[in-house]
Amino acid sequence: FPVTISSVDKRRIPLGTGVILEFISPRLKKYSGFYIARDTGGFIKGNRIDVFLGENSRRECIEFGRSKVKVYELSKEIKVCQK
């Protein structure tokens, strides 16, 4: 199941857009993969995104920190069915 990008600037990445994120840092390569833009954030402007790490520990989130990432847009809108 795709991981959620929790915040995007919807002028750059429309909500519902599927993207492939390719993390540059070797320590973050395991986070590379398919994501869906689901929300916006007040501090997320332009070429910034915020990735939701789910149930990961606080320590892992802090270690994740900020990183450069390549973003490949797949579609303008992906519908995800939720029960």
PDB file of C-alpha atoms in Angstrom:
ATOM      1  CA  PHE A   1       0.000   0.000   0.000  1.00  0.00           C
ATOM      2  CA  PRO A   2       1.406   3.432  -0.864  1.00  0.00           C
ATOM      3  CA  VAL A   3       2.902   5.652   1.791  1.00  0.00           C
ATOM      4  CA  THR A   4       1.401   9.101   2.215  1.00  0.00           C
ATOM      5  CA  ILE A   5       3.115  12.404   1.642  1.00  0.00           C
ATOM      6  CA  SER A   6       1.472  14.253   4.483  1.00  0.00           C
ATOM      7  CA  SER A   7       2.088  17.781   3.185  1.00  0.00           C
ATOM      8  CA  VAL A   8       2.701  19.306  -0.243  1.00  0.00           C
ATOM      9  CA  ASP A   9       2.306  22.682  -1.881  1.00  0.00           C
ATOM     10  CA  LYS A  10      -0.722  21.859  -4.028  1.00  0.00           C
ATOM     11  CA  ARG A  11       0.418  24.418  -6.616  1.00  0.00           C
ATOM     12  CA  ARG A  12       3.435  22.129  -7.246  1.00  0.00           C
ATOM     13  CA  ILE A  13       1.956  18.671  -6.566  1.00  0.00           C
ATOM     14  CA  PRO A  14      -1.843  18.466  -6.728  1.00  0.00           C
ATOM     15  CA  LEU A  15      -3.569  16.501  -3.962  1.00  0.00           C
ATOM     16  CA  GLY A  16      -4.192  12.894  -4.981  1.00  0.00           C
ATOM     17  CA  THR A  17      -1.129  12.820  -7.214  1.00  0.00           C
ATOM     18  CA  GLY A  18       0.942   9.650  -7.205  1.00  0.00           C
ATOM     19  CA  VAL A  19       4.699  10.142  -7.157  1.00  0.00           C
ATOM     20  CA  ILE A  20       7.857   8.089  -6.895  1.00  0.00           C
ATOM     21  CA  LEU A  21      10.283   9.507  -4.342  1.00  0.00           C
ATOM     22  CA  GLU A  22      13.943   8.602  -4.781  1.00  0.00           C
ATOM     23  CA  PHE A  23      15.959   9.543  -1.707  1.00  0.00           C
ATOM     24  CA  ILE A  24      19.534  10.576  -2.488  1.00  0.00           C
ATOM     25  CA  SER A  25      21.074   9.733   0.886  1.00  0.00           C
ATOM     26  CA  PRO A  26      22.191   6.072   1.170  1.00  0.00           C
ATOM     27  CA  ARG A  27      20.788   5.890   4.711  1.00  0.00           C
ATOM     28  CA  LEU A  28      17.328   6.878   3.439  1.00  0.00           C
ATOM     29  CA  LYS A  29      17.198   4.685   0.298  1.00  0.00           C
ATOM     30  CA  LYS A  30      14.822   2.291   2.115  1.00  0.00           C
ATOM     31  CA  TYR A  31      12.169   5.064   2.055  1.00  0.00           C
ATOM     32  CA  SER A  32      12.272   5.392  -1.748  1.00  0.00           C
ATOM     33  CA  GLY A  33       9.086   4.284  -3.479  1.00  0.00           C
ATOM     34  CA  PHE A  34       5.468   5.113  -4.321  1.00  0.00           C
ATOM     35  CA  TYR A  35       3.707   7.877  -2.401  1.00  0.00           C
ATOM     36  CA  ILE A  36       0.421   9.794  -2.706  1.00  0.00           C
ATOM     37  CA  ALA A  37       0.042  13.509  -1.949  1.00  0.00           C
ATOM     38  CA  ARG A  38      -2.766  13.710   0.626  1.00  0.00           C
ATOM     39  CA  ASP A  39      -2.603  17.027   2.479  1.00  0.00           C
ATOM     40  CA  THR A  40      -1.124  20.519   2.609  1.00  0.00           C
ATOM     41  CA  GLY A  41       0.826  22.267   5.332  1.00  0.00           C
ATOM     42  CA  GLY A  42       1.328  25.895   6.281  1.00  0.00           C
ATOM     43  CA  PHE A  43       5.135  25.669   6.162  1.00  0.00           C
ATOM     44  CA  ILE A  44       5.296  23.523   3.016  1.00  0.00           C
ATOM     45  CA  LYS A  45       5.830  25.897   0.078  1.00  0.00           C
ATOM     46  CA  GLY A  46       7.369  25.369  -3.344  1.00  0.00           C
ATOM     47  CA  ASN A  47       9.710  22.400  -3.694  1.00  0.00           C
ATOM     48  CA  ARG A  48       9.218  21.027  -0.168  1.00  0.00           C
ATOM     49  CA  ILE A  49       7.265  17.997   0.953  1.00  0.00           C
ATOM     50  CA  ASP A  50       6.610  16.356   4.300  1.00  0.00           C
ATOM     51  CA  VAL A  51       6.632  12.554   4.409  1.00  0.00           C
ATOM     52  CA  PHE A  52       4.424  10.692   6.896  1.00  0.00           C
ATOM     53  CA  LEU A  53       6.437   7.862   8.488  1.00  0.00           C
ATOM     54  CA  GLY A  54       3.452   6.173  10.103  1.00  0.00           C
ATOM     55  CA  GLU A  55       4.078   4.013  13.139  1.00  0.00           C
ATOM     56  CA  ASN A  56       7.825   4.609  13.164  1.00  0.00           C
ATOM     57  CA  SER A  57       9.477   5.545  16.416  1.00  0.00           C
ATOM     58  CA  ARG A  58      10.122   9.134  17.372  1.00  0.00           C
ATOM     59  CA  ARG A  59      13.847   8.408  17.185  1.00  0.00           C
ATOM     60  CA  GLU A  60      13.554   7.110  13.614  1.00  0.00           C
ATOM     61  CA  CYS A  61      11.570  10.227  12.630  1.00  0.00           C
ATOM     62  CA  ILE A  62      14.264  12.484  14.096  1.00  0.00           C
ATOM     63  CA  GLU A  63      16.998  10.505  12.317  1.00  0.00           C
ATOM     64  CA  PHE A  64      15.021  10.835   9.061  1.00  0.00           C
ATOM     65  CA  GLY A  65      15.277  14.619   9.347  1.00  0.00           C
ATOM     66  CA  ARG A  66      15.550  16.652   6.142  1.00  0.00           C
ATOM     67  CA  SER A  67      16.886  15.252   2.921  1.00  0.00           C
ATOM     68  CA  LYS A  68      17.108  15.913  -0.797  1.00  0.00           C
ATOM     69  CA  VAL A  69      14.820  13.718  -2.849  1.00  0.00           C
ATOM     70  CA  LYS A  70      14.019  13.289  -6.542  1.00  0.00           C
ATOM     71  CA  VAL A  71      10.274  13.430  -7.238  1.00  0.00           C
ATOM     72  CA  TYR A  72       8.749  11.725 -10.281  1.00  0.00           C
ATOM     73  CA  GLU A  73       5.086  12.580 -10.850  1.00  0.00           C
ATOM     74  CA  LEU A  74       3.070   9.578 -12.070  1.00  0.00           C
ATOM     75  CA  SER A  75      -0.433  10.914 -12.428  1.00  0.00           C
ATOM     76  CA  LYS A  76      -2.531  13.977 -11.763  1.00  0.00           C
ATOM     77  CA  GLU A  77      -4.951  11.967  -9.646  1.00  0.00           C
ATOM     78  CA  ILE A  78      -5.054   8.501  -8.110  1.00  0.00           C
ATOM     79  CA  LYS A  79      -8.195   7.289  -6.392  1.00  0.00           C
ATOM     80  CA  VAL A  80      -7.613   5.026  -3.381  1.00  0.00           C
ATOM     81  CA  CYS A  81     -10.567   3.025  -2.103  1.00  0.00           C
ATOM     82  CA  GLN A  82     -10.769   2.845   1.664  1.00  0.00           C
ATOM     83  CA  LYS A  83     -13.204   0.697   3.630  1.00  0.00           C
TER      84      LYS A  83
END
